[in-house]
Every structure is written in C-alpha cells, then in structure tokens.
CSV table of C-alpha atoms and ligand atoms in Angstrom, one decimal:
chain,number,residue,atom,x,y,z
A,1,MET,CA,-0.1,0.1,0.0
A,2,TYR,CA,1.5,3.4,-1.3
A,3,ARG,CA,1.0,6.3,1.1
A,4,ILE,CA,1.1,9.5,-0.6
A,5,ALA,CA,0.5,12.7,0.9
A,6,PHE,CA,-1.7,15.0,-0.9
A,7,ILE,CA,-1.5,18.7,-0.4
A,8,ASP,CA,-4.9,20.3,-2.0
A,9,GLY,CA,-3.2,23.9,-1.9
A,10,ASP,CA,-4.2,27.4,-2.7
A,11,GLY,CA,-6.1,29.5,-5.3
A,12,ILE,CA,-6.9,26.7,-8.0
A,13,GLY,CA,-5.4,24.0,-6.2
A,14,PRO,CA,-8.6,22.6,-4.4
A,15,GLU,CA,-10.4,22.7,-8.1
A,16,ILE,CA,-7.5,21.1,-9.8
A,17,SER,CA,-7.1,18.3,-6.8
A,18,ARG,CA,-10.8,17.2,-6.5
A,19,ALA,CA,-10.1,16.7,-10.5
A,20,THR,CA,-7.0,14.6,-10.1
A,21,ARG,CA,-8.2,12.8,-7.3
A,22,LEU,CA,-11.1,11.5,-9.2
A,23,VAL,CA,-8.5,10.3,-12.0
A,24,LEU,CA,-6.4,8.6,-9.2
A,25,ASP,CA,-9.1,6.5,-7.6
A,26,ALA,CA,-10.3,5.5,-11.0
A,27,LEU,CA,-6.7,4.4,-12.0
A,28,ASN,CA,-5.9,2.7,-8.9
A,29,SER,CA,-9.2,0.5,-8.5
A,30,MET,CA,-8.5,-0.4,-12.5
A,31,LEU,CA,-5.1,-1.5,-11.9
A,32,GLY,CA,-5.2,-2.9,-8.5
A,33,ILE,CA,-2.7,-0.5,-7.2
A,34,GLY,CA,-3.1,0.0,-3.2
A,35,MET,CA,-2.3,3.8,-2.7
A,36,ARG,CA,-3.8,5.8,0.4
A,37,LEU,CA,-4.3,9.6,-0.1
A,38,VAL,CA,-3.4,11.6,2.8
A,39,ASP,CA,-4.7,14.8,3.4
A,40,VAL,CA,-2.1,17.3,4.4
A,41,GLU,CA,-2.7,20.5,5.3
A,42,ALA,CA,0.2,23.1,4.0
A,43,GLY,CA,0.0,26.7,2.3
A,44,ASP,CA,-1.9,30.0,2.9
A,45,ALA,CA,-5.1,28.0,4.3
A,46,ALA,CA,-2.9,26.4,7.2
A,47,LEU,CA,-1.0,29.7,7.7
A,48,ALA,CA,-4.2,31.2,8.3
A,49,ARG,CA,-5.7,28.4,10.5
A,50,TYR,CA,-2.4,27.1,12.5
A,51,GLY,CA,0.1,30.4,12.2
A,52,ARG,CA,2.2,28.3,10.2
A,53,ALA,CA,2.3,27.3,6.6
A,54,LEU,CA,3.9,23.9,7.1
A,55,PRO,CA,2.8,22.4,10.5
A,56,GLU,CA,4.5,20.1,12.8
A,57,GLU,CA,1.7,17.4,12.0
A,58,SER,CA,1.8,17.9,7.7
A,59,LEU,CA,5.4,17.7,7.9
A,60,ASP,CA,5.2,14.3,10.0
A,61,ALA,CA,2.9,13.2,7.5
A,62,ILE,CA,5.0,13.9,4.5
A,63,MET,CA,8.0,12.3,6.4
A,64,GLY,CA,5.9,8.9,6.8
A,65,SER,CA,4.7,9.1,3.2
A,66,ASP,CA,6.2,7.2,0.0
A,67,ALA,CA,5.7,10.4,-1.9
A,68,CYS,CA,3.9,13.8,-2.4
A,69,ILE,CA,1.5,15.2,-4.7
A,70,LYS,CA,1.1,19.0,-4.1
A,71,ALA,CA,-1.2,21.6,-6.0
A,72,PRO,CA,0.0,25.1,-6.2
A,73,ILE,CA,0.6,27.0,-3.1
A,74,GLY,CA,0.1,30.8,-2.8
A,75,GLU,CA,1.9,33.6,-0.9
A,76,SER,CA,3.4,31.0,1.5
A,77,ALA,CA,5.1,28.8,-1.6
A,78,ALA,CA,8.5,29.4,-0.2
A,79,ASP,CA,7.7,28.4,3.4
A,80,VAL,CA,6.4,25.0,2.0
A,81,ILE,CA,8.1,23.9,-1.1
A,82,VAL,CA,11.5,25.6,-1.1
A,83,TYR,CA,11.4,24.5,2.5
A,84,LEU,CA,10.9,20.9,1.8
A,85,ARG,CA,13.1,20.7,-1.5
A,86,ARG,CA,16.0,21.8,0.7
A,87,LEU,CA,15.3,19.6,3.7
A,88,LEU,CA,14.5,16.5,1.9
A,89,ASP,CA,17.4,17.1,-0.7
A,90,LEU,CA,15.0,17.1,-3.5
A,91,TYR,CA,18.0,18.2,-5.9
A,92,ALA,CA,16.5,17.7,-9.4
A,93,ASN,CA,13.4,19.6,-10.8
A,94,ILE,CA,12.3,17.7,-13.9
A,95,ARG,CA,9.8,19.6,-16.1
A,96,PRO,CA,8.7,18.0,-19.2
A,97,VAL,CA,7.5,19.9,-22.1
A,98,LYS,CA,5.4,18.1,-24.7
A,99,ALA,CA,2.9,19.8,-27.5
A,100,TYR,CA,-0.1,17.1,-27.4
A,101,PRO,CA,-2.6,17.0,-30.4
A,102,GLY,CA,-4.7,19.7,-30.5
A,103,MET,CA,-2.6,22.2,-28.2
A,104,ARG,CA,-1.7,25.6,-29.7
A,105,ALA,CA,1.9,24.8,-29.7
A,106,LEU,CA,4.5,27.0,-31.6
A,107,SER,CA,5.4,23.5,-33.2
A,108,ASP,CA,3.8,20.2,-33.2
A,109,GLY,CA,7.3,18.6,-32.6
A,110,ILE,CA,8.0,20.0,-29.2
A,111,ASP,CA,8.9,17.1,-26.6
A,112,MET,CA,11.6,17.9,-24.2
A,113,VAL,CA,12.6,17.9,-20.5
A,114,ILE,CA,14.0,20.5,-18.7
A,115,VAL,CA,16.3,19.1,-15.7
A,116,ARG,CA,16.6,22.2,-13.3
A,117,GLU,CA,19.2,22.0,-10.2
A,118,ASN,CA,16.9,22.8,-7.6
A,119,THR,CA,18.7,23.6,-4.1
A,120,GLU,CA,21.3,26.1,-5.4
A,121,ASP,CA,22.0,29.3,-7.2
A,122,VAL,CA,20.6,32.8,-6.2
A,123,TYR,CA,17.7,30.9,-4.9
A,124,SER,CA,19.6,29.9,-1.8
A,125,GLY,CA,18.0,32.6,0.2
A,126,LEU,CA,21.4,34.6,1.0
A,127,GLU,CA,20.3,38.3,0.1
A,128,TYR,CA,21.6,40.9,2.0
A,129,ASP,CA,21.1,44.9,2.1
A,130,ILE,CA,24.5,46.9,1.9
A,131,GLY,CA,23.3,50.3,3.9
A,132,SER,CA,19.9,51.4,2.5
A,133,ASP,CA,20.7,51.9,-1.2
A,134,ALA,CA,22.4,48.7,-2.3
A,135,SER,CA,21.4,44.9,-1.6
A,136,ILE,CA,23.3,41.6,-2.7
A,137,ALA,CA,22.1,38.2,-3.8
A,138,ILE,CA,24.9,35.3,-3.2
A,139,LYS,CA,24.9,32.9,-6.4
A,140,VAL,CA,25.7,29.6,-4.8
A,141,THR,CA,27.2,26.9,-7.1
A,142,THR,CA,29.0,23.4,-5.7
A,143,ARG,CA,30.8,20.7,-7.7
A,144,ARG,CA,28.7,18.3,-5.7
A,145,ALA,CA,25.3,19.5,-6.8
A,146,CYS,CA,26.5,20.3,-10.8
A,147,MET,CA,27.6,17.0,-11.0
A,148,ARG,CA,24.6,15.2,-9.7
A,149,ILE,CA,22.4,17.1,-11.7
A,150,ALA,CA,24.4,16.8,-14.7
A,151,GLU,CA,24.2,13.0,-14.3
A,152,HIS,CA,20.7,13.3,-13.9
A,153,ALA,CA,20.0,14.8,-17.1
A,154,PHE,CA,22.2,12.4,-19.1
A,155,ARG,CA,20.5,9.5,-17.3
A,156,ILE,CA,17.1,11.0,-18.6
A,157,ALA,CA,18.6,11.4,-22.2
A,158,ARG,CA,19.8,7.8,-22.4
A,159,LYS,CA,16.7,6.8,-21.4
A,160,ARG,CA,14.5,8.7,-24.3
A,161,ARG,CA,14.6,8.1,-27.8
A,162,ARG,CA,13.7,11.0,-29.8
A,163,ASN,CA,13.9,10.9,-33.3
A,164,GLY,CA,16.6,8.4,-32.9
A,165,ARG,CA,18.4,11.0,-31.2
A,166,ARG,CA,19.6,11.9,-27.4
A,167,SER,CA,21.0,15.1,-26.8
A,168,VAL,CA,21.7,17.3,-23.8
A,169,VAL,CA,22.5,20.9,-23.9
A,170,ALA,CA,23.9,23.0,-20.9
A,171,VAL,CA,22.5,26.1,-20.6
A,172,HIS,CA,24.6,28.8,-18.6
A,173,LYS,CA,26.3,32.1,-18.7
A,174,ALA,CA,29.6,31.4,-18.4
A,175,ASN,CA,30.8,34.1,-20.5
A,176,LEU,CA,29.9,36.6,-17.6
A,177,LEU,CA,29.6,34.6,-14.7
A,178,ARG,CA,32.9,32.7,-15.1
A,179,ARG,CA,33.3,31.2,-11.6
A,180,THR,CA,29.6,29.8,-10.8
A,181,ASP,CA,28.3,29.3,-14.0
A,182,GLY,CA,31.9,28.2,-15.3
A,183,LEU,CA,31.9,25.6,-12.7
A,184,PHE,CA,28.5,24.3,-13.6
A,185,ALA,CA,29.5,24.2,-17.5
A,186,ARG,CA,33.0,22.1,-16.6
A,187,CYS,CA,30.9,19.7,-14.5
A,188,CYS,CA,28.2,19.1,-17.6
A,189,ARG,CA,31.5,18.7,-19.7
A,190,ASP,CA,32.9,16.2,-17.3
A,191,VAL,CA,29.7,14.2,-17.2
A,192,ALA,CA,29.2,14.6,-21.1
A,193,SER,CA,32.4,12.6,-21.7
A,194,ARG,CA,31.0,9.8,-19.9
A,195,TYR,CA,28.1,9.8,-22.0
A,196,PRO,CA,29.4,9.3,-25.4
A,197,ASP,CA,26.0,8.2,-27.0
A,198,VAL,CA,24.2,11.4,-25.9
A,199,ARG,CA,24.9,14.3,-27.9
A,200,PHE,CA,25.9,17.4,-25.8
A,201,SER,CA,26.3,21.1,-26.4
A,202,GLU,CA,26.1,24.0,-24.7
A,203,MET,CA,24.0,27.5,-25.2
A,204,TYR,CA,24.1,30.6,-23.1
A,205,VAL,CA,20.6,31.4,-21.5
A,206,ASP,CA,19.7,34.3,-23.5
A,207,ALA,CA,20.2,32.3,-26.7
A,208,CYS,CA,18.4,29.7,-25.2
A,209,ALA,CA,15.3,31.9,-24.3
A,210,MET,CA,15.4,32.7,-28.2
A,211,HIS,CA,15.9,29.6,-29.8
A,212,LEU,CA,13.0,27.9,-27.5
A,213,ILE,CA,10.9,30.3,-29.8
A,214,ARG,CA,12.5,30.0,-32.8
A,215,ARG,CA,13.1,26.4,-33.0
A,216,PRO,CA,11.7,24.5,-30.1
A,217,GLU,CA,11.3,20.9,-31.7
A,218,GLU,CA,15.0,20.7,-31.8
A,219,PHE,CA,15.4,20.7,-28.0
A,220,ASP,CA,15.4,17.1,-26.1
A,221,VAL,CA,17.0,17.4,-22.9
A,222,ILE,CA,18.0,20.9,-21.4
A,223,VAL,CA,19.9,20.8,-18.0
A,224,THR,CA,20.4,24.2,-16.3
A,225,MET,CA,21.0,26.4,-13.3
A,226,ASN,CA,18.0,27.0,-10.6
A,227,MET,CA,16.9,30.5,-11.9
A,228,TYR,CA,17.3,29.9,-15.5
A,229,GLY,CA,15.4,26.8,-15.2
A,230,ASP,CA,12.7,28.6,-13.3
A,231,ILE,CA,12.3,31.1,-16.1
A,232,LEU,CA,13.2,29.0,-19.2
A,233,SER,CA,10.5,26.2,-18.2
A,234,ASP,CA,7.6,28.7,-18.0
A,235,GLU,CA,8.5,30.2,-21.3
A,236,ALA,CA,8.8,26.6,-23.1
A,237,ALA,CA,5.4,25.5,-21.4
A,238,GLN,CA,3.3,28.2,-22.8
A,239,ILE,CA,5.1,27.7,-26.0
A,240,ALA,CA,4.0,23.8,-26.0
A,241,GLY,CA,0.3,25.1,-25.5
A,242,SER,CA,0.0,26.1,-21.8
A,243,LEU,CA,1.4,26.6,-18.5
A,244,GLY,CA,-1.5,24.8,-17.2
A,245,ALA,CA,-1.0,21.6,-18.7
A,246,ALA,CA,2.8,21.6,-17.4
A,247,PRO,CA,4.0,19.1,-14.7
A,248,SER,CA,6.7,18.9,-12.8
A,249,ALA,CA,8.7,16.7,-10.4
A,250,ASN,CA,11.2,17.2,-7.5
A,251,ILE,CA,13.4,14.3,-7.2
A,252,GLY,CA,15.8,13.2,-4.7
A,253,GLU,CA,17.6,10.3,-3.6
A,254,SER,CA,14.4,8.6,-2.0
A,255,TYR,CA,11.5,11.0,-1.9
A,256,ALA,CA,9.8,12.9,-4.5
A,257,ILE,CA,7.1,16.0,-4.7
A,258,PHE,CA,5.2,16.2,-7.7
A,259,GLU,CA,3.6,19.5,-8.5
A,260,PRO,CA,2.5,21.8,-11.4
A,261,ALA,CA,5.1,24.0,-12.8
A,262,HIS,CA,2.7,26.9,-12.3
A,263,GLY,CA,1.4,28.7,-9.6
A,264,SER,CA,-1.9,29.2,-7.8
A,265,ALA,CA,-3.6,31.4,-10.4
A,266,PRO,CA,-5.6,33.6,-8.1
A,267,ASP,CA,-7.1,35.2,-11.2
A,268,ILE,CA,-9.4,32.3,-12.1
A,269,ALA,CA,-9.6,30.5,-8.7
A,270,GLY,CA,-13.2,29.4,-8.2
A,271,LYS,CA,-14.5,29.5,-11.8
A,272,GLY,CA,-14.3,25.9,-12.3
A,273,ILE,CA,-12.2,26.4,-15.2
A,274,ALA,CA,-8.6,25.8,-14.2
A,275,ASN,CA,-6.6,23.5,-16.3
A,276,PRO,CA,-6.4,20.1,-14.2
A,277,LEU,CA,-3.6,18.8,-16.7
A,278,SER,CA,-0.8,20.2,-14.7
A,279,LEU,CA,-1.4,18.1,-11.5
A,280,ILE,CA,-2.7,15.1,-13.5
A,281,LEU,CA,0.5,14.8,-15.7
A,282,SER,CA,2.3,15.3,-12.2
A,283,SER,CA,0.4,12.2,-10.7
A,284,GLY,CA,1.7,10.7,-14.3
A,285,MET,CA,5.3,11.3,-13.0
A,286,MET,CA,4.5,10.1,-9.8
A,287,TYR,CA,3.6,6.6,-10.9
A,288,GLU,CA,6.4,6.5,-13.2
A,289,TRP,CA,8.7,7.3,-10.4
A,290,LEU,CA,7.1,4.5,-8.0
A,291,ALA,CA,7.6,1.9,-11.1
A,292,GLY,CA,11.1,2.8,-11.2
A,293,ARG,CA,11.5,2.9,-7.5
A,294,TYR,CA,9.6,-0.2,-6.5
A,295,GLY,CA,9.5,-2.2,-10.0
A,296,ASP,CA,6.0,-1.9,-10.0
A,297,GLU,CA,4.5,-2.6,-13.3
A,298,ARG,CA,1.1,-1.8,-12.5
A,299,CYS,CA,2.2,1.8,-11.8
A,300,ALA,CA,4.2,1.9,-14.9
A,301,ARG,CA,0.8,1.1,-16.9
A,302,ALA,CA,-0.9,4.0,-14.9
A,303,SER,CA,1.9,6.4,-16.3
A,304,ALA,CA,1.5,5.1,-19.6
A,305,LEU,CA,-2.5,5.2,-19.4
A,306,ILE,CA,-2.6,8.8,-18.1
A,307,GLU,CA,-0.4,10.1,-20.9
A,308,ALA,CA,-2.8,8.0,-23.4
A,309,CYS,CA,-5.9,9.3,-22.2
A,310,VAL,CA,-4.9,13.0,-22.3
A,311,ARG,CA,-3.7,12.4,-25.4
A,312,SER,CA,-6.8,11.2,-26.4
A,313,ILE,CA,-9.0,13.9,-24.7
A,314,LEU,CA,-7.3,16.8,-26.2
A,315,SER,CA,-7.4,15.4,-29.9
A,316,LYS,CA,-11.1,15.5,-29.2
A,317,GLY,CA,-11.1,19.1,-28.0
A,318,ILE,CA,-11.6,18.6,-24.7
A,319,MET,CA,-9.9,21.1,-23.0
A,320,THR,CA,-10.1,24.3,-20.7
A,321,PRO,CA,-10.0,27.8,-21.9
A,322,ASP,CA,-6.4,28.2,-21.3
A,323,MET,CA,-5.7,25.8,-24.2
A,324,GLY,CA,-8.5,27.5,-26.4
A,325,GLY,CA,-11.2,25.1,-25.5
A,326,ARG,CA,-14.8,25.3,-23.5
A,327,SER,CA,-14.3,22.7,-20.8
A,328,GLY,CA,-14.6,22.9,-17.3
A,329,THR,CA,-12.1,21.5,-14.7
A,330,MET,CA,-14.4,18.6,-13.9
A,331,ASP,CA,-15.3,18.1,-17.5
A,332,VAL,CA,-11.6,17.3,-18.2
A,333,ALA,CA,-11.4,14.7,-15.3
A,334,HIS,CA,-14.5,13.1,-16.2
A,335,ALA,CA,-13.6,13.0,-19.4
A,336,ILE,CA,-10.2,11.3,-18.8
A,337,VAL,CA,-12.0,9.0,-16.3
A,338,GLU,CA,-14.4,7.8,-19.6
A,339,GLU,CA,-11.2,7.4,-21.6
A,340,LEU,CA,-9.4,5.1,-19.1
A,341,GLY,CA,-13.0,3.0,-19.3
A,342,HIS,CA,-12.3,2.5,-23.0
A,343,THR,CA,-8.9,1.2,-22.4
A,344,GLY,CA,-9.8,-1.4,-20.6
A,345,GLY,CA,-6.7,-0.9,-18.5
A,346,VAL,CA,-4.1,-1.6,-21.3
A,347,GLY,CA,-1.6,1.1,-21.6
B,1,ATP,P1,4.0,32.2,-9.3
B,1,ATP,O1,5.1,33.0,-9.0
B,1,ATP,O2,3.3,31.2,-7.8
B,1,ATP,O3,4.4,31.2,-10.2
B,1,ATP,P2,1.9,33.6,-10.8
B,1,ATP,O4,1.0,34.4,-10.4
B,1,ATP,O5,3.4,34.3,-11.5
B,1,ATP,O6,2.6,32.7,-9.8
B,1,ATP,P3,0.9,31.7,-12.0
B,1,ATP,O7,-0.4,31.3,-11.0
B,1,ATP,O8,1.4,30.4,-12.6
B,1,ATP,O9,1.6,32.8,-11.8
B,1,ATP,O10,-0.5,32.1,-13.3
B,1,ATP,C1,0.0,32.7,-14.4
B,1,ATP,C2,-0.9,32.6,-15.2
B,1,ATP,O11,-1.3,31.4,-15.8
B,1,ATP,C3,-2.1,33.2,-14.7
B,1,ATP,O12,-3.0,34.3,-15.7
B,1,ATP,C4,-2.9,32.1,-14.7
B,1,ATP,O13,-4.3,32.5,-14.5
B,1,ATP,C5,-2.5,31.2,-15.5
B,1,ATP,N1,-2.3,29.6,-15.2
B,1,ATP,C6,-1.6,28.9,-14.1
B,1,ATP,N2,-2.1,27.8,-14.0
B,1,ATP,C7,-3.0,27.8,-14.8
B,1,ATP,C8,-4.2,26.5,-14.9
B,1,ATP,N3,-4.1,25.2,-14.0
B,1,ATP,N4,-5.1,26.5,-15.7
B,1,ATP,C9,-5.4,27.7,-16.2
B,1,ATP,N5,-4.6,28.9,-16.3
B,1,ATP,C10,-3.6,28.9,-15.4
C-alpha cells in the first residue's frame, strides 16, 4: 500500500486537486494499485488556521509517506516547497514540455525535458542589504550539485529515444559568470565525456530563450541552473500550448514531490475553469517514479494510461479555456475517467 501525501493547495489548488483525485481513484481501482491519499494541510490556508504554512503534523505526514502530490500554494509557497526541496534534498526539478495533438503549440514536434538544479543558485536565500541603497544576492554553486544534476540529465537523455537522437544542452551564462556558471559548465562537460552516446552542446541562457521560440522542436534535454530553469520552463510550457498543462517533479535520492509548474492562479480561482492537466500529468510522473523505485509494473501502466488518455481527450478538443477550449476543470477529469474505461486498463 503506497501512502501518498496530498496537499490541496491554494487558489485553483483545491479545484485541480479534486479533478486529480477522481482520476487517481479510477486508475488505482482499475489497476488494483493499493494507494492511500493522505490529506496534508499546507500553504496559505494552513498559515491562516495554524499560524504556520507547514505545521509540524503536516511535516510528519509527509515524512511518513512514500511520495507527495502537491497542488500550487499561494503567498506562502517559499515556506512550503522551497523549504521541503532543501530539507529533503530534492535536487532535481524535472519539467517535461510536450505538445499534445490539439494544443496551440508553436510547433507540433515539441517534446523536451528541462532538468533544473533545485537546491542552489540565487534561490539559496542569501540576500543582504548593504546600507540603505544597495543589496546583494549570493549565487551558490557547488561541484557536488552540478555533477549530480548533470548526471541526472544524462541518465534521462539515455532513456529517451527521440527521433533516434539523444541530446543534452547545458544552459548557462559562463561567459559572464565565469566562476559559478563556469563551474556548472565544466561539470556538465565532465559528465558528458562519460556518455559518448548522448550528443552534448552548450548554450547561453539568453540564446536559449530565443531558440526555444525559434526552433523548440529541436530541444531534447536541457540541463540548467535553478533560476534559468525556473524562467525557461515557464516559457517552454507556454510555447507548447499552456502553462496550465505543465507538470513537474522534485526528485531526491529516496523521496519525490510532484506538482504543477505553475502557481496558484488566483485570477481564475473558484471559476471551475482551471486546467487540471498539470496536476494529473504530475501524478503520471509520480506513477513512473514509483514504478522505477519499486519495480511496480502496474504503476508503469498507470503512467502510460494517463499519458494516452490525456492525448486522446485533447485530440477530441476536450480542454479548458487556457488551451483554447470550453471545458471546465471537472469535465476534463470526467473525460479522462471515461477514456480510461475505454482502454480496459491497457496502456
Ligand atoms: P507563481 O509566482 O507562484 O508562479 P504567478 O502568479 O506568477 O504565480 P501563475 O499562478 O502560475 O503565476 O499564473 C500565471 C498565469 O497562468 C495566470 O494568468 C493564470 O491564470 C494562468 N494559469 C496558471 N495555471 C493555470 C491553470 N492550471 N489553468 C489555467 N490557467 C492557469
């Protein structure tokens, strides 16, 4: 029996969580997967209720689970997800970006994975005022973190077979940030030399932002530093059709948290039109991770089924307004469950 901590989140969080739970329940009962979703309170609602965005009890529940599914959190996100990423050493932030049929993507062939270092960089929280008119932020970069994120990216690239080609591009700004980004670039080159079957190249982050728009279908795996990855993955998600369909995973050695790449979208909260695909596809990544960790064939099937059903409903035009459709959040969830029924559990 898997114990999965489930954080409903803020803003559109509870709406897309409800949709995702419906899909998970249908999948688990169809495939006979023993999974208990444990409700965990965290975020703005928890802060208002208990005075802490991540109460002790919630942290205990997360520590006692196999993995966590987390909907977006509002203003207190840093106190929850940034804290958990560091506490649990979830060093790899994996953000797949894919254009499914029916999506308004810049190019039909978009299918890439952004592998973002998740623990260092200017997000380390080392910001200081110098007097009243100047401030500095420290960009932390260590060989250990660079080596392991590069390793992770090459391992992912090796598993992918896209157009018969496997490639990793390391994105940085080592021409200006010679020490920090320079160390990252050197580590990527080091790791690349051990993967002769994976094509390796480097790109400056500004050029990458441009090429993502000019020829997005040519990217396979991008490995990059924390802040560049944060920015480029939002850009890439929108290029593929919508940020509302963008999943992500925070992976460590023995634990992982799966969450949408987007925020709590307060502008559309409560309207029933939020796109639940980001959280549903994040759950698909969770099944894939469980499959790899426990050698569980049924979880591998669950992951493949989510992917197939999402592809199928989108090709029929069942999508929320952010993707150009007219369906509501729960319409999408019900359509996926119906689609699951048609597959008979064969992914
Ligand atoms: P954060 O800083 O936490 O990333 P943000 O306010 O910058 O938050 P988001 O909350 O991600 O950004 O929202 C950006 C835009 O994308 C908003 O217009 C929002 O409505 C839209 N959006 C985000 N997620 C979804 C979704 N699941 N469905 C539909 N629209 C979404």
